[in-house]
Amino acid sequence: MDILRIKKTYFSAKRLQEIINVFLKHGFGQIIDQIHLGRFIGLKKRIRSFGRWPYYKVPTIAERLRIAFEELGPTFIKLGQLLASRPDMVTLNYAKEFKKLQDRVPPFKVEVVYEIIEKELGISIEKVFQSFNPEPIGSASIAQVHEATLMNGERVIVKVRRPGIKEQIMLDLSILQTLAKLVEKYISESKLFDPVGIVDEFSKSITKELDFRREARNAIIFKEKFKNEGKVYIPHVFREFTTEKILVMEKVDGIRIDDMESIKEKGFNIETLLNTLIDIYFKQIFDYGFFHGDPHPGNILVRDDGRIALVDFGIVQRIDEEFKEAYANVALAIINQNTEQLITEYLKLGIIPEDIDREKIKKELKEDIEELLFPIYTYRIEEIKISELIESIMRVCLKHRLRFLPELLLIDKVLIMLEGLTRELCPKISIIELLKPYAKKIISKRLHPEFYLNKTFKALREFRDALEHIPFQFKTLLKKAVRDEITVRMYHVNLPEFIKDIDKASNKIAFSLIVSAMILSSAIMHANQVKPLVYGISLFGLITGVFAFFLGLWLIISIIRSGKL
């Protein structure tokens, strides 16, 4: 156990050194100093900079950060891609820059693929596959994909997790968590972006992505929900050949939804197909509360029988009835140009910091949103661009430090991607017009008595649960009072760090006074020819002077290394 801990510590320190060097290379030396990681900067680099790091005007900070993420590999690329979908956390400028991150890496050897499959399934690859294409059809940071044929003749795609990637990501996550805490601790402005919250959200997201059994479950759920839908096709998952590291799924033959020439050759009507696709997504969101979160053209295929096939179920999201109702209200507020209702519903779907006055922010939001949306509302409803609308609202909310639930941002992303697809292939289709009946359907549920009964029962259950916990909580409080264990905790922001800094500074001052005193003593002994003498020089004075010289040199080096020069 001790050997394993030492090994892990060694690799953590080595990786941290690598991360710091990359950030230094791209002009983030000042931040490394601010979070007290200067000791990991090599002495040569420290002396060269002499505590003053260069300032870069071009490229921008966002560009340099994106380039640094690309250099640091899979974990940081995935983090950047998550941040690209969270402008509420990092601002729109950074989000747009992170969208440029490409998750493409060289494939690993097919022999390693065979080894992983055989180890996971416990049988030789020849007993599972009739044929296996050694050339991957896709290679990303977490996995690569091959085509194969099962022993029963069914064509499949095989997704295999990259060897060692889980260990690499777990190591990087532990370092990122440490860095996030240091950034929050020493850079007070960073709390607006919640670095620890970002890393926590990313950690949950990427941990799920590493387990292919989750993606398999998602596909199985979709297949069950759409089993009676004649216009949708969901590929079959071979559960007997699926594990944490490998996923075997039916190979779907079809044309990409954006391949207009092939679609016309097959005699399909693109407008009909797109209307069907949008209808499929609105059913997922408003009927099933479980939707496919990555509708780019490569994941949407048109089969020969005219059915639309969805593939790749790595990004999916669940939403509850309350969320569906709030989002439907947002849609209707946009359609009816009701700014008041739009703000109210967006606040329900957001996270408002505790130090913000809710009534004041509603008033300010109304003024800003009305000003921003006025030009958009001069269009007819079918001419409104969802992407323009969402970005306008996002800018206002960012200005007022509002955050949003991940579900809301993923739905917005889906709608923007669908709108981009329809405007490219069939501009006359209006997403908002197609959204209207689904939103009205959700709202109409309020007219049904069952809606109010369910709400009442839910409120009663919550009240009952709260009452059940009161006696236990009161009993615990009384016990603590009798034992005199009730304490009031007070925390002074940054006071412990301030005291530490004062201690360090006072120690350095005391040390420098001692060195000065030794130099002065040496000079006095030389001047007074204190015996014994060596070639006319006081021996004690010489020893004291040499000792003071080395102590002074050590003090200067430590100050340079600390970056506090």
XYZ file of N, CA and C in Angstrom, residues 273-472:
600
model
N -38.572 15.256 -43.565
C -37.607 14.610 -42.671
C -37.246 15.521 -41.497
N -37.025 16.800 -41.780
C -36.646 17.739 -40.714
C -37.799 17.981 -39.746
N -39.013 18.072 -40.269
C -40.180 18.209 -39.383
C -40.300 17.006 -38.460
N -40.040 15.811 -39.024
C -40.076 14.579 -38.219
C -38.989 14.603 -37.148
N -37.799 15.026 -37.552
C -36.669 15.079 -36.608
C -36.976 16.020 -35.445
N -37.473 17.203 -35.750
C -37.793 18.185 -34.698
C -38.895 17.640 -33.790
N -39.877 16.985 -34.404
C -40.959 16.374 -33.626
C -40.415 15.309 -32.676
N -39.446 14.525 -33.153
C -38.816 13.481 -32.322
C -38.161 14.119 -31.095
N -37.461 15.215 -31.313
C -36.761 15.862 -30.191
C -37.726 16.512 -29.214
N -38.795 17.113 -29.717
C -39.766 17.724 -28.808
C -40.508 16.661 -27.995
N -40.723 15.485 -28.596
C -41.334 14.381 -27.835
C -40.399 13.936 -26.718
N -39.102 13.848 -27.036
C -38.124 13.457 -26.012
C -38.155 14.432 -24.835
N -38.167 15.725 -25.161
C -38.084 16.755 -24.113
C -39.390 16.875 -23.330
N -40.505 17.045 -24.042
C -41.771 17.390 -23.380
C -42.645 16.184 -23.006
N -42.488 15.063 -23.701
C -43.293 13.879 -23.368
C -42.533 12.909 -22.471
N -41.276 12.594 -22.875
C -40.529 11.569 -22.148
C -39.625 12.139 -21.049
N -39.271 13.425 -21.146
C -38.363 14.005 -20.140
C -37.007 13.342 -20.150
N -36.581 12.867 -21.322
C -35.318 12.136 -21.471
C -34.872 12.343 -22.913
N -33.824 13.156 -23.125
C -33.523 13.517 -24.504
C -32.054 13.339 -24.885
N -31.858 13.120 -26.169
C -30.549 12.956 -26.803
C -29.920 14.338 -26.914
N -28.718 14.517 -26.342
C -28.155 15.866 -26.218
C -27.117 16.255 -27.248
N -26.970 15.461 -28.324
C -25.923 15.778 -29.312
C -26.432 15.570 -30.737
N -27.367 16.432 -31.189
C -27.970 16.218 -32.516
C -27.164 16.817 -33.676
N -25.863 16.504 -33.745
C -25.137 16.980 -34.927
C -25.374 15.988 -36.073
N -25.194 16.417 -37.329
C -25.597 15.591 -38.480
C -25.013 14.179 -38.499
N -23.804 13.996 -37.930
C -23.198 12.661 -37.914
C -23.943 11.672 -37.037
N -24.750 12.177 -36.102
C -25.517 11.300 -35.196
C -26.957 11.099 -35.647
N -27.319 11.655 -36.828
C -28.699 11.536 -37.332
C -28.644 10.961 -38.752
N -29.163 9.761 -38.917
C -29.104 9.065 -40.204
C -30.510 8.798 -40.737
N -30.640 8.835 -42.065
C -31.915 8.505 -42.712
C -31.767 7.123 -43.351
N -32.563 6.169 -42.884
C -32.506 4.798 -43.404
C -33.256 4.680 -44.736
N -33.036 3.569 -45.424
C -33.695 3.350 -46.716
C -35.208 3.318 -46.609
N -35.728 2.915 -45.440
C -37.185 2.851 -45.267
C -37.772 4.199 -44.834
N -36.918 5.259 -44.789
C -37.403 6.600 -44.458
C -37.381 6.918 -42.976
N -37.053 5.936 -42.134
C -37.001 6.195 -40.697
C -35.713 6.948 -40.337
N -35.830 7.785 -39.320
C -34.665 8.540 -38.835
C -34.025 7.768 -37.683
N -32.738 7.478 -37.844
C -32.011 6.736 -36.806
C -31.126 7.688 -36.013
N -31.178 7.561 -34.680
C -30.294 8.320 -33.795
C -29.189 7.394 -33.304
N -27.958 7.887 -33.305
C -26.837 7.085 -32.790
C -26.040 7.925 -31.802
N -25.180 7.249 -31.041
C -24.312 7.877 -30.029
C -25.140 8.463 -28.887
N -25.232 7.696 -27.801
C -26.066 8.083 -26.659
C -25.214 8.420 -25.430
N -24.012 8.969 -25.703
C -23.129 9.345 -24.599
C -23.618 10.568 -23.846
N -24.294 11.491 -24.575
C -24.800 12.715 -23.925
C -26.321 12.673 -23.936
N -26.914 12.413 -22.787
C -28.374 12.434 -22.636
C -28.703 13.172 -21.343
N -29.956 13.578 -21.204
C -30.352 14.333 -20.004
C -31.785 13.998 -19.618
N -32.011 13.850 -18.318
C -33.366 13.667 -17.783
C -33.873 14.999 -17.245
N -35.169 15.240 -17.388
C -35.781 16.424 -16.771
C -37.108 16.003 -16.129
N -37.463 16.664 -15.019
C -38.696 16.299 -14.321
C -39.866 17.158 -14.799
N -41.055 16.893 -14.251
C -42.279 17.586 -14.691
C -42.223 19.091 -14.412
N -41.665 19.462 -13.269
C -41.573 20.886 -12.921
C -40.703 21.640 -13.921
N -39.596 20.996 -14.309
C -38.700 21.628 -15.279
C -39.402 21.765 -16.636
N -40.088 20.700 -17.051
C -40.798 20.739 -18.341
C -41.819 21.874 -18.365
N -42.529 22.023 -17.249
C -43.546 23.070 -17.171
C -42.902 24.461 -17.242
N -41.790 24.646 -16.513
C -41.111 25.938 -16.510
C -40.567 26.263 -17.904
N -40.022 25.247 -18.579
C -39.466 25.494 -19.912
C -40.579 25.787 -20.921
N -41.699 25.096 -20.765
C -42.851 25.372 -21.631
C -43.328 26.810 -21.436
N -43.302 27.271 -20.192
C -43.679 28.665 -19.905
C -42.709 29.649 -20.555
N -41.411 29.293 -20.559
C -40.408 30.128 -21.225
C -40.738 30.239 -22.715
N -41.034 29.081 -23.335
C -41.357 29.060 -24.768
C -42.572 29.928 -25.073
N -43.617 29.798 -24.259
C -44.832 30.589 -24.493
C -44.584 32.075 -24.233
N -43.750 32.392 -23.251
C -43.423 33.795 -22.976
C -42.698 34.415 -24.167
N -41.820 33.641 -24.799
C -41.105 34.124 -25.992
C -42.091 34.328 -27.140
N -42.967 33.343 -27.345
C -43.948 33.417 -28.439
C -44.899 34.596 -28.232
N -45.346 34.790 -26.985
C -46.303 35.862 -26.678
C -45.632 37.201 -26.382
N -44.286 37.226 -26.455
C -43.501 38.425 -26.185
C -43.805 39.001 -24.798
N -43.916 38.094 -23.824
C -44.225 38.471 -22.448
C -42.922 38.478 -21.634
N -42.292 39.648 -21.553
C -40.986 39.755 -20.880
C -41.070 39.418 -19.395
N -42.136 39.855 -18.750
C -42.325 39.612 -17.305
C -42.324 38.121 -17.013
N -43.124 37.371 -17.782
C -43.207 35.924 -17.561
C -41.883 35.245 -17.917
N -41.239 35.731 -18.980
C -39.952 35.165 -19.399
C -38.925 35.260 -18.272
N -38.840 36.405 -17.631
C -37.884 36.610 -16.534
C -38.227 35.716 -15.344
N -39.512 35.666 -14.995
C -39.948 34.848 -13.851
C -39.568 33.387 -14.050
N -39.827 32.862 -15.262
C -39.548 31.445 -15.528
C -38.046 31.185 -15.625
N -37.302 32.123 -16.208
C -35.850 31.933 -16.296
C -35.221 31.932 -14.904
N -35.756 32.764 -14.008
C -35.244 32.776 -12.629
C -35.530 31.458 -11.921
N -36.661 30.829 -12.263
C -36.979 29.510 -11.689
C -35.967 28.463 -12.146
N -35.488 28.623 -13.393
C -34.575 27.643 -13.971
C -33.115 27.985 -13.693
N -32.869 29.049 -12.949
C -31.505 29.493 -12.692
C -31.120 29.371 -11.245
N -29.920 29.825 -10.985
C -29.384 29.815 -9.629
C -28.971 31.252 -9.312
N -29.653 31.879 -8.368
C -29.375 33.270 -8.022
C -28.472 33.290 -6.793
N -27.321 33.973 -6.861
C -26.457 34.078 -5.678
C -27.210 34.650 -4.477
N -26.828 34.197 -3.279
C -27.548 34.574 -2.058
C -27.485 36.079 -1.778
N -26.397 36.730 -2.232
C -26.238 38.143 -1.903
C -26.953 39.075 -2.880
N -27.784 38.527 -3.754
C -28.484 39.356 -4.743
C -29.939 39.557 -4.327
N -30.403 40.787 -4.402
C -31.794 41.141 -4.103
C -32.682 40.672 -5.266
N -33.578 39.719 -4.983
C -34.387 39.090 -6.039
C -35.284 40.104 -6.753
N -35.945 40.968 -5.994
C -36.855 41.942 -6.604
C -36.090 42.973 -7.435
N -34.952 43.387 -6.914
C -34.130 44.364 -7.633
C -33.642 43.781 -8.957
N -33.202 42.505 -8.907
C -32.670 41.890 -10.128
C -33.761 41.671 -11.164
N -34.987 41.373 -10.704
C -36.101 41.216 -11.652
C -36.349 42.520 -12.413
N -36.289 43.623 -11.680
C -36.511 44.935 -12.307
C -35.400 45.235 -13.321
N -34.139 44.985 -12.914
C -33.011 45.260 -13.798
C -33.022 44.347 -15.019
N -33.366 43.086 -14.798
C -33.449 42.128 -15.905
C -34.510 42.545 -16.918
N -35.649 43.010 -16.412
C -36.733 43.416 -17.310
C -36.277 44.551 -18.223
N -35.619 45.537 -17.639
C -35.149 46.676 -18.430
C -34.155 46.225 -19.500
N -33.182 45.379 -19.088
C -32.136 44.951 -20.027
C -32.677 44.029 -21.110
N -33.551 43.076 -20.708
C -34.080 42.124 -21.690
C -35.000 42.819 -22.680
N -35.825 43.732 -22.199
C -36.708 44.464 -23.122
C -35.890 45.249 -24.144
N -34.795 45.841 -23.676
C -33.938 46.616 -24.585
C -33.270 45.707 -25.621
N -32.830 44.527 -25.171
C -32.151 43.604 -26.077
C -33.108 42.913 -27.048
N -34.298 42.556 -26.542
C -35.231 41.782 -27.366
C -36.078 42.643 -28.302
N -36.090 43.946 -28.064
C -36.929 44.816 -28.902
C -36.631 44.650 -30.392
N -35.316 44.650 -30.813
C -35.042 44.463 -32.248
C -35.494 43.095 -32.766
N -35.349 42.054 -31.902
C -35.731 40.697 -32.317
C -37.234 40.602 -32.515
N -37.985 41.252 -31.633
C -39.451 41.168 -31.700
C -40.062 42.013 -32.831
N -39.212 42.696 -33.588
C -39.733 43.391 -34.770
C -39.944 42.407 -35.922
N -39.360 41.170 -35.775
C -39.575 40.137 -36.786
C -40.913 39.447 -36.543
N -41.389 38.742 -37.594
C -42.517 37.827 -37.377
C -41.997 36.650 -36.562
N -42.885 35.993 -35.828
C -42.480 34.934 -34.895
C -41.674 33.841 -35.589
N -42.057 33.498 -36.839
C -41.360 32.421 -37.548
C -39.980 32.853 -38.049
N -39.695 34.165 -38.007
C -38.402 34.667 -38.465
C -37.388 34.785 -37.329
N -37.840 34.642 -36.102
C -36.946 34.792 -34.947
C -35.936 33.641 -34.909
N -34.661 33.974 -34.726
C -33.623 32.963 -34.599
C -33.452 32.599 -33.126
N -33.606 31.322 -32.833
C -33.469 30.865 -31.442
C -32.067 31.161 -30.917
N -31.055 30.939 -31.760
C -29.675 31.168 -31.328
C -29.466 32.628 -30.917
N -30.019 33.556 -31.696
C -29.899 34.979 -31.395
C -30.646 35.330 -30.109
N -31.803 34.738 -29.946
C -32.635 34.983 -28.769
C -31.951 34.478 -27.499
N -31.462 33.225 -27.552
C -30.830 32.613 -26.382
C -29.560 33.367 -26.006
N -28.773 33.756 -27.016
C -27.531 34.474 -26.728
C -27.818 35.835 -26.099
N -28.885 36.502 -26.556
C -29.254 37.805 -25.986
C -29.624 37.669 -24.509
N -30.454 36.663 -24.211
C -30.862 36.436 -22.816
C -29.656 36.050 -21.967
N -28.768 35.218 -22.543
C -27.585 34.773 -21.811
C -26.680 35.946 -21.446
N -26.510 36.881 -22.363
C -25.656 38.045 -22.097
C -26.188 38.859 -20.914
N -27.496 39.033 -20.897
C -28.112 39.803 -19.807
C -27.924 39.072 -18.480
N -28.159 37.765 -18.489
C -28.047 36.985 -17.249
C -26.607 36.950 -16.741
N -25.647 36.852 -17.656
C -24.246 36.877 -17.250
C -23.883 38.208 -16.610
N -24.443 39.277 -17.151
C -24.196 40.611 -16.608
C -24.627 40.690 -15.148
N -25.702 39.955 -14.805
C -26.243 39.998 -13.437
C -25.831 38.779 -12.604
N -24.755 38.085 -13.050
C -24.156 36.968 -12.289
C -25.120 35.817 -12.041
N -26.005 35.530 -12.981
C -26.926 34.411 -12.829
C -26.301 33.148 -13.403
N -26.664 32.020 -12.839
C -26.222 30.713 -13.332
C -27.444 29.941 -13.787
N -27.202 28.900 -14.584
C -28.321 28.093 -15.064
C -28.091 26.621 -14.786
N -29.193 25.906 -14.654
C -29.111 24.461 -14.482
C -28.541 23.851 -15.767
N -27.721 22.801 -15.658
C -27.154 22.156 -16.857
C -28.230 21.696 -17.840
N -29.400 21.273 -17.299
C -30.489 20.799 -18.164
C -30.958 21.905 -19.117
N -31.077 23.117 -18.583
C -31.539 24.241 -19.392
C -30.554 24.537 -20.516
N -29.272 24.552 -20.172
C -28.256 24.869 -21.170
C -28.171 23.787 -22.240
N -28.380 22.516 -21.847
C -28.324 21.434 -22.834
C -29.515 21.505 -23.782
N -30.706 21.828 -23.265
C -31.876 22.002 -24.143
C -31.634 23.165 -25.101
N -31.107 24.265 -24.580
C -30.794 25.414 -25.443
C -29.819 25.005 -26.547
N -28.807 24.220 -26.167
C -27.819 23.750 -27.148
C -28.486 22.901 -28.227
N -29.374 21.992 -27.800
C -30.085 21.117 -28.748
C -30.908 21.958 -29.723
N -31.645 22.940 -29.201
C -32.487 23.787 -30.058
C -31.636 24.601 -31.044
N -30.503 25.098 -30.575
C -29.613 25.872 -31.458
C -29.057 24.987 -32.572
N -28.663 23.751 -32.212
C -28.132 22.828 -33.224
C -29.204 22.442 -34.240
N -30.418 22.202 -33.754
C -31.522 21.865 -34.670
C -31.848 23.043 -35.582
N -31.837 24.246 -35.016
C -32.114 25.429 -35.832
C -31.036 25.617 -36.899
N -29.760 25.416 -36.521
C -28.673 25.540 -37.491
C -28.833 24.559 -38.639
N -29.249 23.341 -38.284
C -29.457 22.303 -39.304
C -30.604 22.671 -40.242
N -31.727 23.108 -39.679
C -32.893 23.427 -40.506
C -32.649 24.678 -41.357
N -31.955 25.679 -40.831
C -31.685 26.891 -41.617
C -30.740 26.600 -42.775
N -29.869 25.607 -42.572
C -28.947 25.222 -43.650
C -29.654 24.410 -44.732
N -30.548 23.504 -44.316
C -31.154 22.567 -45.267
C -32.534 22.993 -45.751
N -33.302 23.672 -44.885
C -34.661 24.088 -45.267
C -35.047 25.321 -44.453
N -34.629 26.510 -44.888
C -34.800 27.749 -44.104
C -36.245 28.105 -43.762
N -37.213 27.601 -44.511
C -38.600 28.006 -44.239
C -39.202 27.343 -43.004
N -38.517 26.332 -42.449
C -39.015 25.676 -41.230
C -38.745 26.571 -40.032
N -39.755 26.756 -39.168
C -39.613 27.567 -37.958
C -39.673 26.662 -36.724
N -38.551 26.613 -36.004
C -38.492 25.811 -34.771
C -39.513 26.323 -33.760
N -39.629 27.640 -33.645
C -40.543 28.222 -32.655
C -41.988 27.840 -32.961
N -42.361 27.851 -34.231
C -43.734 27.471 -34.614
C -44.016 26.015 -34.243
N -43.033 25.143 -34.441
C -43.207 23.723 -34.117
C -43.182 23.485 -32.603
N -42.519 24.402 -31.876
C -42.438 24.285 -30.420
C -43.755 24.654 -29.741
N -44.505 25.557 -30.363
C -45.715 26.106 -29.754
C -46.723 25.046 -29.286
N -47.123 24.056 -30.133
C -48.116 23.079 -29.666
C -47.661 22.242 -28.477
N -46.338 21.925 -28.428
C -45.832 21.133 -27.300
C -45.873 21.947 -26.008
N -45.504 23.215 -26.102
C -45.548 24.084 -24.914
C -46.979 24.225 -24.414
N -47.924 24.422 -25.346
C -49.338 24.572 -24.956
C -49.878 23.281 -24.338
N -49.404 22.163 -24.837
C -49.846 20.860 -24.311
C -49.430 20.697 -22.843
N -48.192 21.102 -22.557
C -47.702 21.014 -21.170
C -48.517 21.942 -20.266
N -48.738 23.175 -20.719
C -49.470 24.151 -19.909
C -50.928 23.726 -19.726
N -51.503 23.081 -20.737
C -52.916 22.680 -20.655
C -53.152 21.638 -19.568
N -52.099 20.958 -19.152
C -52.229 19.966 -18.069
C -52.705 20.616 -16.776
N -52.440 21.925 -16.653
C -52.882 22.642 -15.452
C -54.405 22.662 -15.324
N -55.098 22.566 -16.465
C -56.567 22.614 -16.446
C -57.175 21.309 -15.956
N -56.356 20.279 -15.894
C -56.864 18.970 -15.473
C -56.783 18.857 -13.950
N -57.855 18.380 -13.285
C -57.845 18.252 -11.812
C -56.706 17.389 -11.284
N -56.301 16.404 -12.088
C -55.235 15.495 -11.656
C -53.921 16.248 -11.406
N -53.687 17.299 -12.179
C -52.474 18.113 -12.029
C -52.407 18.700 -10.612
N -53.515 19.289 -10.163
C -53.548 19.915 -8.832
C -53.520 18.878 -7.718
N -54.144 17.719 -7.953
C -54.104 16.641 -6.965
C -52.669 16.164 -6.751
N -51.959 15.958 -7.864
C -50.572 15.502 -7.772
C -49.702 16.525 -7.043
N -49.911 17.811 -7.368
C -49.144 18.874 -6.701
C -49.423 18.898 -5.201
N -50.714 18.747 -4.850
C -51.114 18.764 -3.439
C -50.495 17.601 -2.692
N -50.583 16.386 -3.285
C -50.025 15.195 -2.644
C -48.505 15.315 -2.474
N -47.849 15.892 -3.467
C -46.405 16.070 -3.375
C -46.047 17.017 -2.228
N -46.786 18.135 -2.126
C -46.550 19.104 -1.044
C -46.809 18.466 0.318
N -47.870 17.649 0.416
C -48.183 16.973 1.688
C -47.099 15.979 2.072
N -46.585 15.253 1.070
C -45.512 14.289 1.352
C -44.269 15.001 1.880
N -43.931 16.120 1.238
C -42.761 16.880 1.673
C -42.967 17.434 3.088
N -44.200 17.895 3.375
C -44.511 18.419 4.707
C -44.435 17.307 5.751
N -44.966 16.133 5.392
C -44.921 14.980 6.298
C -43.472 14.587 6.604
N -42.621 14.525 5.557
C -41.205 14.169 5.740
C -40.511 15.167 6.663
N -40.843 16.462 6.479
C -40.245 17.496 7.325
C -40.670 17.318 8.782
N -41.952 17.008 9.004
C -42.453 16.802 10.366
C -41.798 15.593 11.029
N -41.590 14.550 10.247
C -40.970 13.332 10.796
C -39.551 13.599 11.285
N -38.849 14.527 10.642
C -37.462 14.796 11.011
C -37.333 15.770 12.182
N -38.392 16.538 12.480
C -38.313 17.555 13.538
C -37.985 16.950 14.909
N -38.676 15.869 15.378
C -38.349 15.310 16.707
C -36.894 14.877 16.824
N -36.382 14.228 15.764
C -34.998 13.760 15.797
C -34.033 14.943 15.883
